[in-house]
CSV table of C-alpha atoms and ligand atoms in Angstrom, one decimal:
chain,number,residue,atom,x,y,z
A,2,UNK,CA,39.1,-7.2,5.3
A,3,UNK,CA,40.1,-3.7,6.6
A,4,UNK,CA,38.9,-0.6,5.2
A,5,UNK,CA,40.1,2.4,4.6
A,6,UNK,CA,36.1,4.1,3.9
A,7,UNK,CA,33.0,2.5,4.8
A,8,UNK,CA,31.3,-0.1,2.5
A,9,UNK,CA,29.1,1.6,-0.5
A,10,UNK,CA,26.1,0.4,-1.7
A,11,UNK,CA,24.3,2.6,-4.7
A,12,UNK,CA,20.4,1.0,-5.4
A,13,UNK,CA,19.0,2.0,-9.0
A,14,UNK,CA,15.6,1.9,-10.0
A,15,UNK,CA,15.7,1.4,-14.0
A,16,UNK,CA,13.1,2.6,-16.4
A,17,UNK,CA,11.5,1.0,-18.3
A,18,UNK,CA,12.7,2.7,-21.6
A,19,UNK,CA,13.3,5.6,-23.0
A,20,UNK,CA,13.4,7.2,-26.4
A,21,UNK,CA,16.4,9.4,-28.2
A,22,UNK,CA,15.9,13.3,-27.0
A,23,UNK,CA,13.2,12.5,-24.6
A,24,UNK,CA,12.0,15.2,-21.9
A,25,UNK,CA,10.6,14.1,-19.1
A,26,UNK,CA,9.4,10.6,-18.3
A,27,UNK,CA,5.7,9.2,-18.7
A,28,UNK,CA,4.6,10.8,-15.3
A,29,UNK,CA,1.8,8.4,-14.3
A,30,UNK,CA,4.6,6.0,-13.6
A,31,UNK,CA,6.8,7.8,-11.1
A,32,UNK,CA,5.2,6.9,-8.2
A,33,UNK,CA,8.0,5.9,-5.2
A,34,UNK,CA,9.7,2.3,-6.6
A,35,UNK,CA,9.0,0.7,-2.7
A,36,UNK,CA,11.4,-2.4,-2.9
A,37,UNK,CA,14.1,0.2,-3.8
A,38,UNK,CA,13.3,1.1,-0.2
A,39,UNK,CA,13.5,-2.5,1.1
A,40,UNK,CA,16.8,-3.0,0.3
A,41,UNK,CA,16.7,0.6,1.5
A,42,UNK,CA,16.5,-0.4,5.4
A,43,UNK,CA,17.3,-4.4,4.5
A,44,UNK,CA,21.1,-2.5,4.5
A,45,UNK,CA,23.1,-3.4,7.6
A,46,UNK,CA,24.2,-0.4,9.5
A,47,UNK,CA,27.1,0.8,9.1
A,48,UNK,CA,27.2,1.1,4.4
A,49,UNK,CA,27.1,3.7,2.6
A,50,UNK,CA,24.0,3.7,0.4
A,51,UNK,CA,22.8,6.4,-2.2
A,52,UNK,CA,19.9,5.6,-4.9
A,53,UNK,CA,19.7,6.6,-8.3
A,54,UNK,CA,15.7,6.6,-10.1
A,55,UNK,CA,16.7,6.1,-13.2
A,56,UNK,CA,12.9,7.8,-14.2
A,57,UNK,CA,14.0,11.0,-12.5
A,58,UNK,CA,17.5,11.8,-12.4
A,59,UNK,CA,21.1,10.6,-14.4
A,60,UNK,CA,22.8,7.8,-13.3
A,61,UNK,CA,26.4,9.1,-12.1
A,62,UNK,CA,28.4,6.2,-13.5
A,63,UNK,CA,31.9,7.0,-12.0
A,64,UNK,CA,30.8,8.1,-8.7
A,65,UNK,CA,33.1,5.6,-6.5
A,66,UNK,CA,31.3,2.4,-5.1
A,67,UNK,CA,31.4,-1.5,-4.1
A,68,UNK,CA,28.1,-2.5,-5.0
A,69,UNK,CA,25.7,-1.5,-7.2
A,70,UNK,CA,21.5,-3.0,-6.7
A,71,UNK,CA,19.0,-3.5,-8.9
A,72,UNK,CA,15.8,-5.0,-8.8
A,73,UNK,CA,14.3,-5.9,-11.7
A,74,UNK,CA,10.5,-6.9,-13.5
A,75,UNK,CA,10.1,-8.4,-16.9
A,76,UNK,CA,9.9,-5.1,-18.7
A,77,UNK,CA,13.0,-2.7,-16.8
A,78,UNK,CA,15.0,-5.9,-18.1
A,79,UNK,CA,16.5,-5.0,-20.5
A,80,UNK,CA,17.6,-1.6,-18.8
A,81,UNK,CA,19.0,-2.8,-15.5
A,82,UNK,CA,21.7,-5.3,-18.3
A,83,UNK,CA,21.8,-1.6,-19.6
A,84,UNK,CA,22.5,-0.6,-16.8
A,85,UNK,CA,24.9,-2.9,-15.0
A,86,UNK,CA,27.3,-2.9,-18.1
A,87,UNK,CA,28.1,0.7,-18.0
A,88,UNK,CA,29.3,-0.1,-14.0
A,89,UNK,CA,31.1,-3.0,-15.5
A,90,UNK,CA,33.1,-1.7,-18.0
A,91,UNK,CA,33.6,0.0,-14.3
A,92,UNK,CA,34.9,-3.2,-12.9
A,93,UNK,CA,31.7,-2.5,-10.1
A,94,UNK,CA,30.0,-6.1,-9.4
A,95,UNK,CA,26.3,-5.7,-9.6
A,96,UNK,CA,23.5,-7.9,-7.7
A,97,UNK,CA,20.0,-7.9,-9.1
A,98,UNK,CA,16.4,-9.5,-7.7
A,99,UNK,CA,13.1,-9.0,-8.3
A,100,UNK,CA,10.1,-10.7,-10.2
A,101,UNK,CA,12.4,-11.3,-13.1
A,102,UNK,CA,15.4,-13.0,-11.6
A,103,UNK,CA,13.1,-15.3,-9.7
A,104,UNK,CA,11.3,-15.9,-13.0
A,105,UNK,CA,14.1,-16.1,-15.1
A,106,UNK,CA,17.1,-16.6,-12.8
A,107,UNK,CA,19.2,-18.2,-15.6
A,108,UNK,CA,19.0,-14.9,-18.0
A,109,UNK,CA,19.4,-11.9,-15.4
A,110,UNK,CA,22.4,-14.3,-14.0
A,111,UNK,CA,24.0,-14.0,-17.2
A,112,UNK,CA,23.7,-10.4,-16.6
A,113,UNK,CA,25.4,-10.1,-12.6
A,114,UNK,CA,27.2,-10.7,-10.9
A,115,UNK,CA,25.2,-12.1,-7.8
A,116,UNK,CA,21.6,-12.7,-8.5
A,117,UNK,CA,19.1,-12.7,-5.3
A,118,UNK,CA,15.6,-15.5,-5.9
A,119,UNK,CA,12.3,-14.7,-3.7
A,120,UNK,CA,11.5,-12.1,-1.1
A,121,UNK,CA,15.1,-10.7,-0.3
A,122,UNK,CA,14.4,-10.5,3.5
A,123,UNK,CA,16.6,-12.9,4.3
A,124,UNK,CA,19.2,-12.8,1.4
A,125,UNK,CA,20.1,-9.7,0.7
A,126,UNK,CA,21.2,-8.2,4.1
A,127,UNK,CA,23.4,-12.1,4.1
A,128,UNK,CA,24.3,-11.0,0.3
A,129,UNK,CA,26.0,-7.2,1.6
A,130,UNK,CA,27.6,-9.0,4.5
A,131,UNK,CA,29.3,-11.2,1.7
A,132,UNK,CA,30.3,-8.8,-0.3
A,133,UNK,CA,31.6,-6.9,2.2
A,134,UNK,CA,33.9,-10.1,3.5
A,135,UNK,CA,35.0,-10.7,0.2
A,136,UNK,CA,33.1,-14.3,0.0
A,137,UNK,CA,30.5,-12.9,-3.1
A,138,UNK,CA,28.3,-16.4,-3.8
A,139,UNK,CA,26.2,-16.3,-7.4
A,140,UNK,CA,23.3,-17.5,-6.3
A,141,UNK,CA,20.9,-15.8,-3.3
A,142,UNK,CA,18.1,-18.4,-2.7
A,143,UNK,CA,15.1,-17.4,-0.5
A,144,UNK,CA,13.5,-20.6,0.9
A,145,UNK,CA,9.5,-19.4,2.1
A,146,UNK,CA,8.2,-16.8,2.8
A,147,UNK,CA,10.2,-14.5,5.1
A,148,UNK,CA,7.9,-12.5,8.0
A,149,UNK,CA,7.1,-9.1,6.6
A,150,UNK,CA,8.3,-7.7,9.5
A,151,UNK,CA,11.3,-4.4,8.2
A,152,UNK,CA,10.0,-1.3,7.4
A,153,UNK,CA,11.0,1.1,3.5
A,154,UNK,CA,14.0,3.6,3.9
A,155,UNK,CA,12.3,6.2,2.3
A,156,UNK,CA,15.3,8.8,3.4
A,157,UNK,CA,16.6,7.8,0.1
A,158,UNK,CA,13.6,9.1,-1.4
A,159,UNK,CA,14.8,12.8,-0.1
A,160,UNK,CA,14.5,15.6,-3.2
A,161,UNK,CA,13.1,13.1,-5.9
A,162,UNK,CA,10.1,14.7,-7.4
A,163,UNK,CA,7.3,11.9,-7.1
A,164,UNK,CA,3.9,11.6,-7.6
A,165,UNK,CA,1.9,12.7,-4.4
A,166,UNK,CA,0.5,9.3,-3.5
A,167,UNK,CA,2.0,7.6,-0.1
A,168,UNK,CA,2.8,4.0,-1.3
A,169,UNK,CA,2.1,1.1,2.0
A,170,UNK,CA,2.7,-2.0,2.0
A,171,UNK,CA,0.2,-4.6,4.4
A,172,UNK,CA,0.1,-7.8,1.9
A,173,UNK,CA,2.1,-9.1,-0.5
A,174,UNK,CA,0.9,-11.9,-3.4
A,175,UNK,CA,-2.9,-13.3,-3.8
A,176,UNK,CA,-4.3,-16.8,-3.5
A,177,UNK,CA,-5.2,-16.7,-7.4
A,178,UNK,CA,-4.7,-18.3,-10.0
A,179,UNK,CA,-5.0,-16.2,-13.2
A,180,UNK,CA,-2.7,-17.6,-15.6
A,181,UNK,CA,-1.5,-14.3,-16.5
A,182,UNK,CA,0.1,-13.3,-13.2
A,183,UNK,CA,3.2,-13.0,-12.9
A,184,UNK,CA,3.1,-12.1,-8.8
A,185,UNK,CA,1.3,-15.1,-8.8
A,186,UNK,CA,4.1,-17.3,-10.3
A,187,UNK,CA,6.1,-15.6,-8.4
A,188,UNK,CA,4.5,-16.1,-4.2
A,189,UNK,CA,3.5,-19.3,-5.5
A,190,UNK,CA,-0.2,-18.7,-5.4
A,191,UNK,CA,-0.3,-17.3,-0.6
A,192,UNK,CA,-0.5,-14.0,0.5
A,193,UNK,CA,1.6,-13.3,4.0
A,194,UNK,CA,1.0,-9.4,5.6
A,195,UNK,CA,2.9,-7.6,8.0
A,196,UNK,CA,1.7,-6.9,11.5
A,197,UNK,CA,-0.3,-4.4,10.9
A,198,UNK,CA,1.4,-2.2,13.9
A,199,UNK,CA,4.1,-2.4,12.4
A,200,UNK,CA,1.4,-0.5,8.9
A,201,UNK,CA,-0.7,2.0,11.7
A,202,UNK,CA,3.3,3.0,12.5
A,203,UNK,CA,4.8,3.7,9.2
A,204,UNK,CA,1.4,5.6,7.9
A,205,UNK,CA,1.7,7.8,11.5
A,206,UNK,CA,4.8,8.5,10.0
A,207,UNK,CA,4.3,8.8,6.4
A,208,UNK,CA,0.7,10.3,6.3
A,209,UNK,CA,0.7,14.0,5.0
A,210,UNK,CA,-2.0,15.7,5.0
A,211,UNK,CA,-4.6,15.7,2.4
A,212,UNK,CA,-2.4,13.3,0.2
A,213,UNK,CA,-3.4,9.6,-0.4
A,214,UNK,CA,-2.0,6.4,0.7
A,215,UNK,CA,-2.3,3.6,-1.6
A,216,UNK,CA,-2.1,0.1,-0.2
A,217,UNK,CA,0.6,-1.2,-3.1
A,218,UNK,CA,-0.4,-5.3,-2.2
A,219,UNK,CA,-1.2,-7.2,-5.3
A,220,UNK,CA,-5.2,-7.6,-3.6
A,221,UNK,CA,-5.7,-6.6,-0.2
A,222,UNK,CA,-8.6,-8.5,0.5
A,223,UNK,CA,-6.9,-11.9,-1.3
A,224,UNK,CA,-7.9,-13.1,2.3
A,225,UNK,CA,-10.3,-11.2,2.8
A,226,UNK,CA,-10.2,-11.8,7.9
A,227,UNK,CA,-7.3,-10.1,7.2
A,228,UNK,CA,-8.3,-7.3,5.6
A,229,UNK,CA,-10.4,-6.4,7.5
A,230,UNK,CA,-8.7,-6.4,10.2
A,231,UNK,CA,-6.4,-3.8,9.0
A,232,UNK,CA,-9.0,-1.8,7.6
A,233,UNK,CA,-11.1,-2.3,11.6
A,234,UNK,CA,-7.8,-0.6,12.3
A,235,UNK,CA,-7.8,2.3,9.8
A,236,UNK,CA,-11.0,4.1,10.4
A,237,UNK,CA,-9.9,6.1,13.4
A,238,UNK,CA,-6.9,7.5,12.2
A,239,UNK,CA,-10.0,9.3,8.9
A,240,UNK,CA,-7.4,8.0,5.8
A,241,UNK,CA,-8.0,8.6,2.5
A,242,UNK,CA,-6.9,5.3,0.6
A,243,UNK,CA,-7.0,3.2,-2.5
A,244,UNK,CA,-5.8,-0.2,-3.6
A,245,UNK,CA,-6.1,-3.3,-5.8
A,246,UNK,CA,-8.4,-5.8,-4.7
A,247,UNK,CA,-10.3,-9.1,-6.6
A,248,UNK,CA,-14.0,-9.1,-7.7
A,249,UNK,CA,-15.0,-11.2,-4.3
A,250,UNK,CA,-14.9,-7.8,-1.4
A,251,UNK,CA,-17.6,-6.8,-4.1
A,252,UNK,CA,-20.2,-9.4,-2.5
A,253,UNK,CA,-18.7,-9.2,1.2
A,254,UNK,CA,-21.2,-6.2,2.7
A,255,UNK,CA,-19.0,-6.0,6.1
A,256,UNK,CA,-15.9,-5.5,3.7
A,257,UNK,CA,-18.1,-3.2,2.0
A,258,UNK,CA,-19.6,-1.1,4.5
A,259,UNK,CA,-15.6,-1.4,6.9
A,260,UNK,CA,-13.8,0.2,3.3
A,261,UNK,CA,-16.5,2.8,3.8
A,262,UNK,CA,-15.8,3.6,7.0
A,263,UNK,CA,-11.8,2.8,7.4
A,264,UNK,CA,-11.8,5.7,4.0
A,265,UNK,CA,-11.7,3.9,0.8
A,266,UNK,CA,-12.5,6.3,-2.4
A,267,UNK,CA,-11.2,3.7,-4.5
A,268,UNK,CA,-10.4,0.0,-5.7
A,269,UNK,CA,-7.9,-1.1,-8.9
A,270,UNK,CA,-10.4,-4.7,-10.0
A,271,UNK,CA,-9.4,-6.2,-12.6
A,272,UNK,CA,-12.1,-7.3,-14.8
A,273,UNK,CA,-9.4,-8.6,-17.7
A,274,UNK,CA,-13.0,-9.8,-19.6
A,275,UNK,CA,-16.9,-9.7,-20.1
A,276,UNK,CA,-16.4,-12.8,-21.9
A,277,UNK,CA,-17.3,-16.1,-19.8
A,278,UNK,CA,-14.7,-18.0,-22.9
A,279,UNK,CA,-12.0,-15.5,-22.4
A,280,UNK,CA,-11.9,-16.0,-18.2
A,281,UNK,CA,-12.5,-19.7,-17.8
A,282,UNK,CA,-9.1,-19.7,-20.7
A,283,UNK,CA,-7.3,-17.0,-18.0
A,284,UNK,CA,-8.1,-19.6,-14.7
A,285,UNK,CA,-10.4,-16.0,-13.7
A,286,UNK,CA,-14.2,-17.8,-13.7
A,287,UNK,CA,-14.9,-16.5,-10.5
A,288,UNK,CA,-14.9,-12.7,-12.4
A,289,UNK,CA,-19.0,-13.2,-12.8
A,290,UNK,CA,-19.2,-14.7,-9.3
A,291,UNK,CA,-23.1,-13.5,-7.8
A,292,UNK,CA,-24.5,-11.8,-10.6
A,293,UNK,CA,-20.5,-10.5,-12.8
A,294,UNK,CA,-19.1,-7.3,-13.1
A,295,UNK,CA,-21.7,-5.0,-13.3
A,296,UNK,CA,-23.4,-6.1,-10.4
A,297,UNK,CA,-20.1,-5.4,-8.0
A,298,UNK,CA,-19.9,-2.2,-10.0
A,299,UNK,CA,-22.9,-1.1,-8.3
A,300,UNK,CA,-22.4,-2.7,-4.6
A,301,UNK,CA,-19.6,-0.8,-4.6
A,302,UNK,CA,-20.8,2.8,-5.7
A,303,UNK,CA,-23.5,1.9,-3.1
A,304,UNK,CA,-20.6,2.1,-0.6
A,305,UNK,CA,-18.9,5.7,-2.4
A,306,UNK,CA,-16.4,3.0,-3.5
A,307,UNK,CA,-14.4,4.7,-7.0
A,308,UNK,CA,-13.6,2.1,-9.8
A,309,UNK,CA,-10.1,1.6,-12.5
A,310,UNK,CA,-10.8,-1.1,-14.7
A,311,UNK,CA,-8.3,-3.0,-16.2
A,312,UNK,CA,-9.3,-5.3,-18.9
A,313,UNK,CA,-6.9,-7.2,-21.6
A,314,UNK,CA,-7.3,-8.4,-25.0
A,315,UNK,CA,-6.0,-11.6,-26.8
A,316,UNK,CA,-7.3,-14.7,-25.7
A,317,UNK,CA,-8.4,-17.3,-28.6
A,318,UNK,CA,-12.3,-15.8,-28.0
A,319,UNK,CA,-11.7,-11.9,-28.8
A,320,UNK,CA,-12.8,-9.7,-31.7
A,321,UNK,CA,-12.3,-6.0,-32.3
A,322,UNK,CA,-16.5,-5.9,-31.2
A,323,UNK,CA,-15.0,-7.5,-27.7
A,324,UNK,CA,-12.9,-5.1,-27.8
A,325,UNK,CA,-15.3,-2.6,-28.3
A,326,UNK,CA,-18.2,-3.9,-26.2
A,327,UNK,CA,-15.8,-3.4,-23.8
A,328,UNK,CA,-15.5,0.5,-23.9
A,329,UNK,CA,-18.3,0.8,-24.2
A,330,UNK,CA,-19.3,-1.5,-20.8
A,331,UNK,CA,-16.7,0.9,-19.3
A,332,UNK,CA,-18.1,4.0,-20.1
A,333,UNK,CA,-21.7,2.8,-18.9
A,334,UNK,CA,-20.7,2.2,-16.2
A,335,UNK,CA,-19.0,5.3,-15.2
A,336,UNK,CA,-15.3,4.0,-14.3
A,337,UNK,CA,-13.3,6.4,-12.5
A,338,UNK,CA,-10.1,5.4,-14.5
A,339,UNK,CA,-9.4,2.0,-16.6
A,340,UNK,CA,-7.1,0.0,-18.6
A,341,UNK,CA,-6.9,-1.3,-21.9
A,342,UNK,CA,-3.4,-3.3,-22.6
A,343,UNK,CA,-3.3,-7.0,-24.4
A,344,UNK,CA,-2.3,-9.9,-22.7
A,345,UNK,CA,1.6,-10.2,-22.0
A,346,UNK,CA,3.1,-13.7,-21.8
A,347,UNK,CA,5.3,-13.2,-18.9
A,348,UNK,CA,8.7,-15.4,-18.5
A,349,UNK,CA,7.5,-18.4,-16.0
A,350,UNK,CA,3.9,-17.5,-16.0
A,351,UNK,CA,1.2,-20.4,-17.2
A,352,UNK,CA,0.0,-17.9,-20.2
A,353,UNK,CA,3.7,-18.2,-22.0
A,354,UNK,CA,4.2,-21.7,-21.0
A,355,UNK,CA,0.8,-22.2,-23.4
A,356,UNK,CA,2.2,-20.0,-25.8
A,357,UNK,CA,5.2,-20.9,-26.1
A,358,UNK,CA,3.9,-24.6,-26.3
A,359,UNK,CA,1.7,-23.7,-29.1
A,360,UNK,CA,4.7,-21.8,-31.3
A,361,UNK,CA,2.8,-18.4,-30.8
A,362,UNK,CA,5.8,-16.5,-29.5
A,363,UNK,CA,6.3,-13.5,-32.8
A,364,UNK,CA,9.4,-13.3,-30.9
A,365,UNK,CA,12.3,-15.5,-28.4
A,366,UNK,CA,12.5,-12.4,-26.0
A,367,UNK,CA,10.4,-9.9,-26.5
A,368,UNK,CA,11.9,-8.1,-24.1
A,369,UNK,CA,15.0,-7.5,-24.7
A,370,UNK,CA,14.3,-8.0,-28.6
A,371,UNK,CA,15.8,-5.3,-30.3
A,372,UNK,CA,12.4,-5.1,-32.7
A,373,UNK,CA,9.9,-4.6,-29.7
A,374,UNK,CA,8.2,-1.5,-28.5
A,375,UNK,CA,5.6,-1.1,-25.8
A,376,UNK,CA,2.2,-1.6,-27.1
A,377,UNK,CA,3.7,-3.7,-29.4
A,378,UNK,CA,1.7,-7.9,-28.8
A,379,UNK,CA,4.5,-10.4,-27.9
A,380,UNK,CA,2.0,-13.2,-28.9
A,381,UNK,CA,0.2,-14.2,-32.9
A,382,UNK,CA,-3.5,-14.2,-30.5
A,383,UNK,CA,-6.6,-16.1,-32.2
A,384,UNK,CA,-9.4,-13.7,-33.5
A,385,UNK,CA,-7.3,-11.0,-35.1
A,386,UNK,CA,-3.6,-10.0,-36.1
A,387,UNK,CA,-1.3,-9.3,-33.5
A,388,UNK,CA,-1.2,-5.4,-34.9
A,389,UNK,CA,-4.8,-5.4,-35.1
A,390,UNK,CA,-5.4,-5.8,-31.4
A,391,UNK,CA,-2.5,-3.3,-31.2
A,392,UNK,CA,-4.3,-0.9,-32.9
A,393,UNK,CA,-6.9,-2.1,-30.8
A,394,UNK,CA,-6.4,-1.7,-27.5
A,395,UNK,CA,-4.2,2.4,-28.4
A,396,UNK,CA,-8.0,3.3,-30.2
A,397,UNK,CA,-9.8,1.8,-26.5
A,398,UNK,CA,-7.4,4.3,-24.7
A,399,UNK,CA,-8.2,6.9,-27.2
A,400,UNK,CA,-12.1,6.3,-26.4
A,401,UNK,CA,-12.3,6.1,-23.1
A,402,UNK,CA,-9.8,9.2,-22.4
A,403,UNK,CA,-11.4,11.6,-25.3
A,404,UNK,CA,-12.7,14.2,-23.1
A,405,UNK,CA,-15.8,13.6,-23.8
A,406,UNK,CA,-16.1,10.8,-22.4
A,407,UNK,CA,-13.5,12.1,-19.5
A,408,UNK,CA,-17.0,14.3,-19.1
A,409,UNK,CA,-19.4,11.7,-19.0
A,410,UNK,CA,-18.2,9.2,-16.3
A,411,UNK,CA,-17.7,12.5,-14.7
A,412,UNK,CA,-21.5,12.9,-14.2
A,413,UNK,CA,-22.1,9.4,-12.4
A,414,UNK,CA,-22.4,10.4,-9.3
A,415,UNK,CA,-19.7,8.5,-7.1
A,416,UNK,CA,-16.8,10.3,-9.3
A,417,UNK,CA,-18.8,13.8,-8.4
A,418,UNK,CA,-19.9,12.7,-4.7
A,419,UNK,CA,-16.3,14.5,-3.0
A,420,UNK,CA,-14.7,17.9,-4.3
A,421,UNK,CA,-11.1,16.9,-3.6
A,422,UNK,CA,-12.1,13.3,-5.9
A,423,UNK,CA,-14.3,15.6,-8.4
A,424,UNK,CA,-11.3,17.5,-8.7
A,425,UNK,CA,-8.7,14.2,-8.4
A,426,UNK,CA,-11.3,12.4,-11.3
A,427,UNK,CA,-10.1,16.0,-14.2
A,428,UNK,CA,-6.3,15.1,-12.7
A,429,UNK,CA,-6.5,11.9,-13.3
A,430,UNK,CA,-8.4,11.2,-16.5
A,431,UNK,CA,-6.5,14.4,-18.5
A,432,UNK,CA,-2.8,12.4,-16.6
A,433,UNK,CA,-4.0,9.1,-18.5
A,434,UNK,CA,-5.0,11.2,-21.9
A,435,UNK,CA,-1.9,12.7,-22.4
A,436,UNK,CA,0.3,9.9,-21.0
A,437,UNK,CA,-1.5,7.5,-24.4
A,438,UNK,CA,1.1,8.7,-26.3
A,439,UNK,CA,4.4,8.8,-24.6
A,440,UNK,CA,4.2,5.5,-23.7
A,441,UNK,CA,3.0,4.3,-27.1
A,442,UNK,CA,5.8,2.6,-29.4
A,443,UNK,CA,7.9,3.5,-26.2
A,444,UNK,CA,11.5,1.2,-27.1
A,445,UNK,CA,12.5,-1.3,-24.3
A,446,UNK,CA,15.6,0.3,-22.5
A,447,UNK,CA,17.5,3.5,-23.5
A,448,UNK,CA,17.9,4.0,-26.9
A,449,UNK,CA,20.8,5.8,-27.0
A,450,UNK,CA,22.8,3.0,-25.4
A,451,UNK,CA,25.6,1.5,-27.8
A,452,UNK,CA,27.3,-1.1,-27.5
A,453,UNK,CA,26.7,-4.0,-26.4
A,454,UNK,CA,25.0,-6.0,-23.6
A,455,UNK,CA,28.2,-7.2,-21.4
A,456,UNK,CA,28.1,-10.2,-19.7
A,457,UNK,CA,29.2,-11.0,-16.3
A,458,UNK,CA,32.3,-13.9,-15.5
A,459,UNK,CA,30.7,-16.7,-15.3
B,673,SF4,S1,-6.4,-11.7,-9.1
B,673,SF4,FE1,-4.9,-10.3,-9.6
B,673,SF4,S2,-3.6,-10.6,-8.1
B,673,SF4,FE2,-4.2,-12.8,-7.6
B,673,SF4,S3,-3.9,-13.7,-9.0
B,673,SF4,FE3,-5.7,-13.1,-10.0
B,673,SF4,S4,-4.4,-11.3,-11.8
B,673,SF4,FE4,-2.6,-12.0,-9.8
């Protein structure tokens, strides 16, 4: 098929939701959307690209384009379908991929002309080629795990005001099988790695003086040998970096030493629960290894590593007292930052299947329900009502991010060990405090969207 102009692709990163008249967006959610940059890098040469970040700017629906690509997560599904409906009204085809597309393909397939299931490395270039040549297929399914050889094309971020932290990927997936985790459901409890030289090349290009690097890996240390090899290679760079890690790394002295020497400033650790019964229920009893969270935190601190601790509530043994004790634990341990969330039954996870089977889901599809709002508990917990769990989670955040608590945690030696991290501590805690009320009750999707969600022709 000959064309008078080059094929034009529009990439979109949808927001979670927006209230009518809302000014600005949740600031802690405004990091560079690396999946969009990956799709840009996977787009064959000769295709013109434009990128809209729905969190930062209006989408120019009427700008001419041949195809729209949206990466969908469960929290952004409703908004993605709204955006697709706008384009459908204009006769523009929409393709969707991402976690939600893989874990919930029947639903997502209703709102897009083509569906990418699994990782996009091999299928996305083929999909674009098919659209360019007028032979699109409905489903593009990745077989197995691709080699991670592509470097994100960050040129699409030019002129957009993201948080000043550089996001780089080394490993994708995780070998553990926590029952609530959509990541491990998506990747089938496996992990793949980019070649270290690619990571180093990318760092050399994107790194800015004084900026923190965030390795966005789901679990950087799922394969400790691979993580140690990366860290050894990072030592000469004199980076400052943060990432996400499972607790096992805290009991490997060599890994802790390499983290310190390679410039690790902190890691997010999913402690999830302090209750052995809760950890057993979520298949995360490994969090109790070698003395559990308190010993792990002492080990991290000894190596100057700050901790973003995340906790989830709503398992059968959890009560208001459990949440109260967890906040006290996070304060006593002087966590740098922390998250206190209810468990979320993501489609495709064992948790969701179990709650559905037991008839404990409050909504057929909470992520699409008109009545659902961010922070609402979408299932019936055993130890308290859904409303009480929601209330206690919000109160936990308010207590942890109250100024008195911030100042007390600021006295923890590791949090004030350097001027840079001390200033960062104040800024990031203030930002989290500010965002508590902003997120609370946020609608999923844009509240000003009018009309029906338009389904694709089957
Ligand atoms: S350790 Fe983290 S990334 Fe891995 S399965 Fe558990 S929650 Fe998911």
